[in-house]
Coordinates of N, CA and C in Angstrom, one line a residue:
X1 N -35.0 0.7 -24.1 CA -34.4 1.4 -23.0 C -35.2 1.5 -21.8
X2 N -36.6 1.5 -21.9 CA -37.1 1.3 -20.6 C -37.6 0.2 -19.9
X3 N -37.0 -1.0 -20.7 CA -37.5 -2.1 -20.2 C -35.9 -2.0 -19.4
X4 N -34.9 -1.6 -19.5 CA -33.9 -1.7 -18.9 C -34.2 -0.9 -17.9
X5 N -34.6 0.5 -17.8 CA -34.8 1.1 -16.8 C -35.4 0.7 -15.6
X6 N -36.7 -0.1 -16.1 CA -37.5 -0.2 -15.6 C -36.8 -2.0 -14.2
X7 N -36.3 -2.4 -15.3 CA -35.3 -3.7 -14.5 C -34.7 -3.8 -13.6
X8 N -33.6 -2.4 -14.0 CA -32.7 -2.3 -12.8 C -32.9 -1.1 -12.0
X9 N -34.2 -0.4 -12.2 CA -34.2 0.7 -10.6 C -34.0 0.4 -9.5
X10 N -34.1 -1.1 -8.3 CA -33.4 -1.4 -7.8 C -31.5 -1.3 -7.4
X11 N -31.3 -1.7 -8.8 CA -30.1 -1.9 -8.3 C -29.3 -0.4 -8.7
X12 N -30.1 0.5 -9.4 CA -29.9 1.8 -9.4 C -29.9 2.4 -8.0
X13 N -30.5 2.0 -7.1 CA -31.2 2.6 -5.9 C -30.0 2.3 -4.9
X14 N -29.5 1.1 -5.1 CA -28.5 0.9 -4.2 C -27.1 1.3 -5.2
X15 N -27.0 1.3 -6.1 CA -26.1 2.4 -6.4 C -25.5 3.6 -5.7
X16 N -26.9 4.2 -5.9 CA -27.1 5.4 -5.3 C -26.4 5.5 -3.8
X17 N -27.0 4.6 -3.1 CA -26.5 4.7 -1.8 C -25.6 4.7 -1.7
X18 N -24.5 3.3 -2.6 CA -23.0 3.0 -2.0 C -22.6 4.2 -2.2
X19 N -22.6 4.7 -3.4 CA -21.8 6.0 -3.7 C -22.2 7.0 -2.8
X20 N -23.3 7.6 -2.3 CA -23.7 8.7 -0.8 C -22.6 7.9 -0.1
X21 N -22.4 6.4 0.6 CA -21.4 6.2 1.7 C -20.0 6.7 1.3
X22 N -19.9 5.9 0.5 CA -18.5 6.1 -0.1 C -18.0 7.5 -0.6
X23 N -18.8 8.3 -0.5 CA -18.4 9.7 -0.9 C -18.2 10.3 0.5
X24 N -18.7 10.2 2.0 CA -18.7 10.6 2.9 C -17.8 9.9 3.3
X25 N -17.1 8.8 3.5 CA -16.2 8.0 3.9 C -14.7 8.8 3.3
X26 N -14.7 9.4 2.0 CA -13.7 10.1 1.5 C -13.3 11.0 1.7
X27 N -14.6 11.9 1.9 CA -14.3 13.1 2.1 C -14.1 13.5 3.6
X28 N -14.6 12.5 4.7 CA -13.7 12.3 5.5 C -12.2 12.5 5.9
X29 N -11.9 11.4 5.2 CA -10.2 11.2 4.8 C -9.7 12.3 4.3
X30 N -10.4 13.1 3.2 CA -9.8 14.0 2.3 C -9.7 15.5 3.8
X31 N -10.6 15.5 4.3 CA -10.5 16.6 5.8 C -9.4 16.5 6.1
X32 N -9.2 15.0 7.0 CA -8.1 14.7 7.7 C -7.0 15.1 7.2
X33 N -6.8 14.4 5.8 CA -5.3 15.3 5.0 C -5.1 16.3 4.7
X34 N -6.1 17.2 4.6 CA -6.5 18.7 4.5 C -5.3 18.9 6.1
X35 N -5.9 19.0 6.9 CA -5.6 19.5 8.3 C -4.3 19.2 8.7
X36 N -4.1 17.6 8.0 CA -2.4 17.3 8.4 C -1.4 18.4 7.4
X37 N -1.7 18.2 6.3 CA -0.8 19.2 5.4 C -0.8 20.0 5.5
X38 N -1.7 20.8 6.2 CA -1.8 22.7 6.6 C -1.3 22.6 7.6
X39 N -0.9 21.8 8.5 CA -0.1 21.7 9.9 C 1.4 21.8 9.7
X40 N 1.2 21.1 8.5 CA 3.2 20.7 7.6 C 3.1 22.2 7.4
X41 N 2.5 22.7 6.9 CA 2.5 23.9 5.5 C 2.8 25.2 6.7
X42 N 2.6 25.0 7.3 CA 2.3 26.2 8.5 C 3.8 25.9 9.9
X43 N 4.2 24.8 9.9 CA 5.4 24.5 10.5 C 6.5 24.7 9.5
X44 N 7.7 25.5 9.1 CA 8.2 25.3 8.5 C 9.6 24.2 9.2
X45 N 10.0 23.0 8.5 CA 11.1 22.6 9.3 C 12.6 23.3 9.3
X46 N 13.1 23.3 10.3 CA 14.3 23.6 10.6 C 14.0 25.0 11.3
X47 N 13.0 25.7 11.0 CA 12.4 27.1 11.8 C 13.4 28.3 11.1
X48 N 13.1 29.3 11.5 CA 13.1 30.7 10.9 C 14.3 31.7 12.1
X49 N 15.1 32.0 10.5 CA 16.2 33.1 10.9 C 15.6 33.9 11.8
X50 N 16.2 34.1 13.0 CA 15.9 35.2 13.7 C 16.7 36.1 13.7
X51 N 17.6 36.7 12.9 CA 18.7 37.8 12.8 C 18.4 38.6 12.3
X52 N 18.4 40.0 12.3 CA 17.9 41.1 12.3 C 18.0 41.3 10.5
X53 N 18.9 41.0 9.7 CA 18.7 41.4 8.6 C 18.1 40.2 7.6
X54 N 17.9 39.0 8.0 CA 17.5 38.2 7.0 C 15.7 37.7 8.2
X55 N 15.7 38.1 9.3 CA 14.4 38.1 10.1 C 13.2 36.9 9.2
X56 N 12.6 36.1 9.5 CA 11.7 35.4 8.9 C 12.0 34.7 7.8
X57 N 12.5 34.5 7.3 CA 13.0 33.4 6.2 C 13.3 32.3 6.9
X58 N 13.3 31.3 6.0 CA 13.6 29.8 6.4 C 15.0 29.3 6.4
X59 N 15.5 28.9 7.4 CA 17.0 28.3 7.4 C 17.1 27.8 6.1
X60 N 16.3 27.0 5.7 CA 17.3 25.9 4.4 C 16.4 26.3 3.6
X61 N 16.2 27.9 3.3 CA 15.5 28.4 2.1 C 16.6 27.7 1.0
X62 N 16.1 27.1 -0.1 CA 17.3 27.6 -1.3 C 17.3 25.9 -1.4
X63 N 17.6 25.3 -1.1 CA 18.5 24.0 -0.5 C 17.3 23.0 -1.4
X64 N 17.7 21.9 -1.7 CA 16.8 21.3 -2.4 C 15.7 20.3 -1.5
X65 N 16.5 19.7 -0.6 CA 15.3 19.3 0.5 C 14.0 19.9 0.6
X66 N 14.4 20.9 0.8 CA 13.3 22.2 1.3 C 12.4 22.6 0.0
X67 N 13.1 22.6 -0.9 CA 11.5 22.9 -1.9 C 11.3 21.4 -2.0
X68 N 11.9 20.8 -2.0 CA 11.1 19.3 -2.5 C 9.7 19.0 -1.9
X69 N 10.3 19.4 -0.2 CA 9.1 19.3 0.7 C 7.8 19.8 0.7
X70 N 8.3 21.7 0.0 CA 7.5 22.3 -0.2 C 6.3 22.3 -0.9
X71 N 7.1 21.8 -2.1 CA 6.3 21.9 -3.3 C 5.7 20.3 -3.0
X72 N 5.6 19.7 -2.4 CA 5.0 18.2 -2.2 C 3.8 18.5 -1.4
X73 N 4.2 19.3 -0.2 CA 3.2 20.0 0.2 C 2.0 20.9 0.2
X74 N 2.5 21.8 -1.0 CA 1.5 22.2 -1.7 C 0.8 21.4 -2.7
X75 N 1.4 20.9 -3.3 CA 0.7 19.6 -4.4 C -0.2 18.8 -3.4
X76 N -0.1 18.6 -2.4 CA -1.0 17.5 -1.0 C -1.7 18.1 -0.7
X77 N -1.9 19.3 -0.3 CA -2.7 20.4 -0.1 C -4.2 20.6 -1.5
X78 N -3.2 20.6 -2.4 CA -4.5 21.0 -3.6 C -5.3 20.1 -4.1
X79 N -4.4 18.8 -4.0 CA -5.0 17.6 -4.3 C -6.3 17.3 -3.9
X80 N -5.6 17.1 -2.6 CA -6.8 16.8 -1.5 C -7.9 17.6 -1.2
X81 N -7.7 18.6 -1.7 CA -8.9 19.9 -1.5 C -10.0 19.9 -2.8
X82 N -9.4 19.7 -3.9 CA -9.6 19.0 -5.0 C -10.7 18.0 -4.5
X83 N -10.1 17.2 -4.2 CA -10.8 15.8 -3.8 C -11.7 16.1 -3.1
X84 N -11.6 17.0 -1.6 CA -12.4 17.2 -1.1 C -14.4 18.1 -1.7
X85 N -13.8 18.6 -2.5 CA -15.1 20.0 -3.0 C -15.7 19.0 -4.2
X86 N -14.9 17.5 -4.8 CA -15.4 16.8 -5.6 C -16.5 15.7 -5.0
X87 N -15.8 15.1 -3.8 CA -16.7 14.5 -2.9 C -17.9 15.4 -2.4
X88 N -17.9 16.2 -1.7 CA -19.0 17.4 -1.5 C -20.1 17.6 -2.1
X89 N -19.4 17.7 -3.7 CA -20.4 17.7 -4.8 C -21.2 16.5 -5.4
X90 N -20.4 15.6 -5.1 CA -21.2 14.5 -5.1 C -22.3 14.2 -4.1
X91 N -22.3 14.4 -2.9 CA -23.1 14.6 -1.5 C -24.0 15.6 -1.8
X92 N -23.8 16.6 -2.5 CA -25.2 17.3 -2.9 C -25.8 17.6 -3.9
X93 N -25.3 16.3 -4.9 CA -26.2 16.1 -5.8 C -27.3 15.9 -5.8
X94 N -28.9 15.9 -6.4 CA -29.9 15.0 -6.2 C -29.6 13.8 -6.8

């Protein structure tokens, strides 16, 4: 085992590295989708009842479109957040 160790610390070394690039390159990406989906998540489409007894609720509450969107949204959200605190931890590994 240490003649193998000993062989490929090299190419252990640049291992190392791709994966440091390749983890900031992701976690990048994983931001960006972070920011777009909380933009979705925070816009509701079709916008909100303004009448005094149903006040703040969403026009096409109920309606299948609308959870479809929803729940895709939140699933994009966790994913990628997921993703994101997994890249992270990769970045501060030793």
């Amino acid at each position: 085992m240490e003649v193998f160790t000993e062989t490929h610390l090299e190419l252990a070394m640049q291992r190392a590295k791709w994966l440091s690039k390749a983890s900031q390159s992701c976690s990048a990406v994983a931001t960006l989708i972070i920011s777009v989906v909380f933009a979705t998540m925070a816009t509701v489409p079709g916008g909100l009842i303004q009448e005094q007894q149903d006040r703040g609720l969403a026009v096409y509450k109920g309606k299948l479109d609308f959870n479809v969107f929803s729940g895709s949204s939140l699933s994009a959200l966790c994913f990628s957040s997921i993703s994101l605190i997994m890249f992270l931890n990769i970045l501060t590994s030793p």
